Each structure stands twice: as structure tokens, then as C-alpha cells.
Amino acid sequence: MPTRVELGVWRSFLRAHARITRVLEAELIAEQRLSLAAYDVLVQLAETPSMRMRMTELADAVLLSRSGVTRLVDRLERAGLVGRERADGDGRGIVAVLTPLGAERLRSASATHLAGVAEHFGESFGPGELEAFGRTCDRLAADDVYP
């Protein structure tokens, strides 16, 4: 069982994550009419050399279920931000592809999102705290900790 301190810090971490996520989402929707999840899909695609990912890999990268990412990509495809293609060498696999319009929309939305990250997250840390927090998060997120 967690100690009282561990449980308190865990709850504080969850509240902080929820608050920052809500604020960043609200800013993206208000200024860019784009959800945080949609922004994340565009970022994940843009960060690949080919601007494309298999739908299963995309679901894992954005922490959504496969059906959730399918519905989100459906909406992004209707908006012209993402396309779908058959995976090379696999007649059953589908890849999501970032369109030029999607890349343009991502550039615009990034200004809003990154300013929000700096303001609501980065500015909350004192000297040395951010690096220490990053190391802790890296340790918690490592695949070898919780396979």
C-alpha cells in the first residue's frame, strides 16, 4: 500500500496533469478550434520522416484506443488535415498521412500550444526543478520499469 505521502503526491500529480491539460485544451479550442487530442495526432504524424503512421502505432503514440483514434482520424480526414492510405506490403494495414493543410494547421496551432506549455507548465518550476522533474518522469515512463 502507498504511504500517506506517496498517495498525497500521486493525487497532486493527477490534479496538476488534469488542470494543465484542461487549460491547454481550452486554449487550443478557443484560438485554433482544435482539440488537444487532434493536435497530438498532427504532431505524431509530423514527427515521422514520412509524415505517416500505421493506425495501430498512432493509437499507441497518442494514448487512445484503436477505435478512439479511428474516430479522431475520421474527423481530421473530413477536415482535410489527414489522409488514409493502404500500408505498403500489407493489404490490411492502414496508415494515417499528414496532408499539407494538416501541416499548415499544425504550425498555426503550435504557436498557441507551445506558448501555453511555457506559461502553464514551464514557468511553474524554479532553477533545477524542471530537470529533476523530467528525470523522474523519464524513470516512470521507461519501458523497463513497467513492461
PDB file of C-alpha atoms in Angstrom:
ATOM      1  CA  MET A   1       0.000   0.000   0.000  1.00  0.00           C
ATOM      2  CA  PRO A   2       1.238   3.521  -0.697  1.00  0.00           C
ATOM      3  CA  THR A   3       2.262   5.676   2.211  1.00  0.00           C
ATOM      4  CA  ARG A   4       0.252   8.769   3.066  1.00  0.00           C
ATOM      5  CA  VAL A   5       2.953  10.910   1.433  1.00  0.00           C
ATOM      6  CA  GLU A   6       3.047   8.762  -1.721  1.00  0.00           C
ATOM      7  CA  LEU A   7      -0.728   8.899  -2.044  1.00  0.00           C
ATOM      8  CA  GLY A   8      -0.757  12.658  -1.493  1.00  0.00           C
ATOM      9  CA  VAL A   9       1.909  13.247  -4.128  1.00  0.00           C
ATOM     10  CA  TRP A  10       0.131  10.886  -6.536  1.00  0.00           C
ATOM     11  CA  ARG A  11      -3.120  12.815  -6.157  1.00  0.00           C
ATOM     12  CA  SER A  12      -1.298  16.118  -6.541  1.00  0.00           C
ATOM     13  CA  PHE A  13       0.321  14.834  -9.746  1.00  0.00           C
ATOM     14  CA  LEU A  14      -3.072  13.778 -11.138  1.00  0.00           C
ATOM     15  CA  ARG A  15      -4.670  17.136 -10.274  1.00  0.00           C
ATOM     16  CA  ALA A  16      -1.776  19.052 -11.846  1.00  0.00           C
ATOM     17  CA  HIS A  17      -1.941  16.965 -15.025  1.00  0.00           C
ATOM     18  CA  ALA A  18      -5.714  17.378 -15.277  1.00  0.00           C
ATOM     19  CA  ARG A  19      -5.575  21.148 -14.690  1.00  0.00           C
ATOM     20  CA  ILE A  20      -2.793  21.802 -17.189  1.00  0.00           C
ATOM     21  CA  THR A  21      -4.405  19.528 -19.785  1.00  0.00           C
ATOM     22  CA  ARG A  22      -7.765  21.306 -19.399  1.00  0.00           C
ATOM     23  CA  VAL A  23      -6.153  24.736 -19.747  1.00  0.00           C
ATOM     24  CA  LEU A  24      -4.095  23.746 -22.801  1.00  0.00           C
ATOM     25  CA  GLU A  25      -7.135  22.143 -24.437  1.00  0.00           C
ATOM     26  CA  ALA A  26      -9.315  25.184 -23.764  1.00  0.00           C
ATOM     27  CA  GLU A  27      -6.702  27.491 -25.315  1.00  0.00           C
ATOM     28  CA  LEU A  28      -6.334  25.302 -28.410  1.00  0.00           C
ATOM     29  CA  ILE A  29     -10.086  25.081 -28.912  1.00  0.00           C
ATOM     30  CA  ALA A  30     -10.657  28.799 -28.322  1.00  0.00           C
ATOM     31  CA  GLU A  31      -7.808  30.028 -30.509  1.00  0.00           C
ATOM     32  CA  GLN A  32      -7.438  27.247 -33.081  1.00  0.00           C
ATOM     33  CA  ARG A  33     -10.676  25.213 -32.967  1.00  0.00           C
ATOM     34  CA  LEU A  34      -8.545  22.112 -32.485  1.00  0.00           C
ATOM     35  CA  SER A  35      -8.692  19.625 -29.612  1.00  0.00           C
ATOM     36  CA  LEU A  36      -5.570  18.595 -27.749  1.00  0.00           C
ATOM     37  CA  ALA A  37      -6.003  15.019 -28.995  1.00  0.00           C
ATOM     38  CA  ALA A  38      -6.243  16.226 -32.617  1.00  0.00           C
ATOM     39  CA  TYR A  39      -3.166  18.389 -32.098  1.00  0.00           C
ATOM     40  CA  ASP A  40      -1.324  15.358 -30.722  1.00  0.00           C
ATOM     41  CA  VAL A  41      -2.235  13.277 -33.791  1.00  0.00           C
ATOM     42  CA  LEU A  42      -0.905  16.001 -36.098  1.00  0.00           C
ATOM     43  CA  VAL A  43       2.310  16.260 -34.031  1.00  0.00           C
ATOM     44  CA  GLN A  44       2.877  12.499 -34.064  1.00  0.00           C
ATOM     45  CA  LEU A  45       2.478  12.378 -37.843  1.00  0.00           C
ATOM     46  CA  ALA A  46       4.691  15.434 -38.382  1.00  0.00           C
ATOM     47  CA  GLU A  47       7.484  13.938 -36.299  1.00  0.00           C
ATOM     48  CA  THR A  48       7.866  10.909 -38.571  1.00  0.00           C
ATOM     49  CA  PRO A  49      10.180  11.227 -41.579  1.00  0.00           C
ATOM     50  CA  SER A  50       7.411  10.128 -43.957  1.00  0.00           C
ATOM     51  CA  MET A  51       4.612  12.115 -42.225  1.00  0.00           C
ATOM     52  CA  ARG A  52       2.672   8.865 -41.866  1.00  0.00           C
ATOM     53  CA  MET A  53       1.998   6.205 -39.253  1.00  0.00           C
ATOM     54  CA  ARG A  54       0.107   2.948 -39.082  1.00  0.00           C
ATOM     55  CA  MET A  55      -3.159   3.481 -37.259  1.00  0.00           C
ATOM     56  CA  THR A  56      -2.189   0.998 -34.523  1.00  0.00           C
ATOM     57  CA  GLU A  57       1.101   2.826 -33.897  1.00  0.00           C
ATOM     58  CA  LEU A  58      -0.709   6.165 -33.891  1.00  0.00           C
ATOM     59  CA  ALA A  59      -3.188   4.894 -31.287  1.00  0.00           C
ATOM     60  CA  ASP A  60      -0.293   3.838 -29.049  1.00  0.00           C
ATOM     61  CA  ALA A  61       1.531   7.144 -29.564  1.00  0.00           C
ATOM     62  CA  VAL A  62      -1.451   9.343 -28.658  1.00  0.00           C
ATOM     63  CA  LEU A  63      -2.665   7.075 -25.855  1.00  0.00           C
ATOM     64  CA  LEU A  64      -6.078   6.426 -27.369  1.00  0.00           C
ATOM     65  CA  SER A  65      -7.851   3.168 -28.077  1.00  0.00           C
ATOM     66  CA  ARG A  66      -7.798   1.975 -31.671  1.00  0.00           C
ATOM     67  CA  SER A  67     -11.455   2.853 -32.070  1.00  0.00           C
ATOM     68  CA  GLY A  68     -10.847   6.252 -30.486  1.00  0.00           C
ATOM     69  CA  VAL A  69      -8.022   7.102 -32.860  1.00  0.00           C
ATOM     70  CA  THR A  70     -10.103   5.834 -35.795  1.00  0.00           C
ATOM     71  CA  ARG A  71     -12.933   8.229 -34.913  1.00  0.00           C
ATOM     72  CA  LEU A  72     -10.489  11.099 -34.406  1.00  0.00           C
ATOM     73  CA  VAL A  73      -8.733  10.424 -37.721  1.00  0.00           C
ATOM     74  CA  ASP A  74     -12.178  10.274 -39.379  1.00  0.00           C
ATOM     75  CA  ARG A  75     -12.837  13.841 -38.188  1.00  0.00           C
ATOM     76  CA  LEU A  76      -9.370  15.038 -39.189  1.00  0.00           C
ATOM     77  CA  GLU A  77      -9.793  13.426 -42.607  1.00  0.00           C
ATOM     78  CA  ARG A  78     -13.129  15.194 -43.147  1.00  0.00           C
ATOM     79  CA  ALA A  79     -11.371  18.467 -42.288  1.00  0.00           C
ATOM     80  CA  GLY A  80      -8.642  17.707 -44.841  1.00  0.00           C
ATOM     81  CA  LEU A  81      -5.873  17.578 -42.224  1.00  0.00           C
ATOM     82  CA  VAL A  82      -5.122  13.860 -42.515  1.00  0.00           C
ATOM     83  CA  GLY A  83      -5.494  11.265 -45.241  1.00  0.00           C
ATOM     84  CA  ARG A  84      -5.547   7.477 -45.191  1.00  0.00           C
ATOM     85  CA  GLU A  85      -3.635   5.058 -47.372  1.00  0.00           C
ATOM     86  CA  ARG A  86      -3.022   1.329 -47.511  1.00  0.00           C
ATOM     87  CA  ALA A  87       0.200   0.278 -45.812  1.00  0.00           C
ATOM     88  CA  ASP A  88       2.970  -0.746 -48.187  1.00  0.00           C
ATOM     89  CA  GLY A  89       3.246  -4.518 -48.409  1.00  0.00           C
ATOM     90  CA  ASP A  90       0.201  -5.118 -46.242  1.00  0.00           C
ATOM     91  CA  GLY A  91      -3.212  -5.075 -47.866  1.00  0.00           C
ATOM     92  CA  ARG A  92      -4.959  -4.921 -44.498  1.00  0.00           C
ATOM     93  CA  GLY A  93      -2.938  -2.182 -42.807  1.00  0.00           C
ATOM     94  CA  ILE A  94      -3.944   1.465 -42.962  1.00  0.00           C
ATOM     95  CA  VAL A  95      -1.690   4.448 -42.418  1.00  0.00           C
ATOM     96  CA  ALA A  96      -2.691   7.968 -41.484  1.00  0.00           C
ATOM     97  CA  VAL A  97      -0.904  10.619 -43.547  1.00  0.00           C
ATOM     98  CA  LEU A  98      -0.445  14.277 -42.674  1.00  0.00           C
ATOM     99  CA  THR A  99      -1.716  16.482 -45.510  1.00  0.00           C
ATOM    100  CA  PRO A 100      -0.186  19.844 -46.466  1.00  0.00           C
ATOM    101  CA  LEU A 101      -3.246  21.518 -44.921  1.00  0.00           C
ATOM    102  CA  GLY A 102      -2.689  19.481 -41.754  1.00  0.00           C
ATOM    103  CA  ALA A 103       0.955  20.580 -41.600  1.00  0.00           C
ATOM    104  CA  GLU A 104      -0.103  24.207 -42.027  1.00  0.00           C
ATOM    105  CA  ARG A 105      -2.747  23.862 -39.325  1.00  0.00           C
ATOM    106  CA  LEU A 106      -0.195  22.267 -37.009  1.00  0.00           C
ATOM    107  CA  ARG A 107       2.216  25.179 -37.476  1.00  0.00           C
ATOM    108  CA  SER A 108      -0.516  27.633 -36.540  1.00  0.00           C
ATOM    109  CA  ALA A 109      -1.739  25.603 -33.560  1.00  0.00           C
ATOM    110  CA  SER A 110       1.807  25.048 -32.297  1.00  0.00           C
ATOM    111  CA  ALA A 111       2.201  28.747 -31.526  1.00  0.00           C
ATOM    112  CA  THR A 112      -0.815  28.580 -29.211  1.00  0.00           C
ATOM    113  CA  HIS A 113       0.079  25.238 -27.654  1.00  0.00           C
ATOM    114  CA  LEU A 114       3.767  25.885 -27.065  1.00  0.00           C
ATOM    115  CA  ALA A 115       3.062  29.294 -25.522  1.00  0.00           C
ATOM    116  CA  GLY A 116       0.608  27.564 -23.193  1.00  0.00           C
ATOM    117  CA  VAL A 117       3.117  24.865 -22.267  1.00  0.00           C
ATOM    118  CA  ALA A 118       5.692  27.520 -21.414  1.00  0.00           C
ATOM    119  CA  GLU A 119       3.215  29.565 -19.372  1.00  0.00           C
ATOM    120  CA  HIS A 120       1.227  26.881 -17.550  1.00  0.00           C
ATOM    121  CA  PHE A 121       3.969  24.286 -17.136  1.00  0.00           C
ATOM    122  CA  GLY A 122       7.487  25.595 -17.654  1.00  0.00           C
ATOM    123  CA  GLU A 123       7.095  28.775 -15.629  1.00  0.00           C
ATOM    124  CA  SER A 124       5.945  26.744 -12.615  1.00  0.00           C
ATOM    125  CA  PHE A 125       9.446  25.419 -11.983  1.00  0.00           C
ATOM    126  CA  GLY A 126      12.366  27.022 -10.214  1.00  0.00           C
ATOM    127  CA  PRO A 127      16.029  26.590 -11.133  1.00  0.00           C
ATOM    128  CA  GLY A 128      16.922  22.903 -11.337  1.00  0.00           C
ATOM    129  CA  GLU A 129      13.381  21.707 -10.621  1.00  0.00           C
ATOM    130  CA  LEU A 130      12.395  21.143 -14.235  1.00  0.00           C
ATOM    131  CA  GLU A 131      15.379  18.916 -14.968  1.00  0.00           C
ATOM    132  CA  ALA A 132      14.755  16.881 -11.806  1.00  0.00           C
ATOM    133  CA  PHE A 133      11.067  16.517 -12.669  1.00  0.00           C
ATOM    134  CA  GLY A 134      11.995  15.436 -16.199  1.00  0.00           C
ATOM    135  CA  ARG A 135      14.338  12.741 -14.888  1.00  0.00           C
ATOM    136  CA  THR A 136      11.621  11.456 -12.564  1.00  0.00           C
ATOM    137  CA  CYS A 137       9.050  11.366 -15.379  1.00  0.00           C
ATOM    138  CA  ASP A 138      11.542   9.604 -17.668  1.00  0.00           C
ATOM    139  CA  ARG A 139      12.117   6.979 -14.985  1.00  0.00           C
ATOM    140  CA  LEU A 140       8.356   6.471 -14.511  1.00  0.00           C
ATOM    141  CA  ALA A 141       7.751   6.238 -18.266  1.00  0.00           C
ATOM    142  CA  ALA A 142      10.622   3.847 -19.001  1.00  0.00           C
ATOM    143  CA  ASP A 143       9.531   0.619 -20.662  1.00  0.00           C
ATOM    144  CA  ASP A 144      11.785  -1.450 -18.412  1.00  0.00           C
ATOM    145  CA  VAL A 145      10.033  -0.217 -15.246  1.00  0.00           C
ATOM    146  CA  TYR A 146       6.528  -1.434 -16.121  1.00  0.00           C
ATOM    147  CA  PRO A 147       6.749  -3.735 -19.153  1.00  0.00           C
TER     148      PRO A 147
END
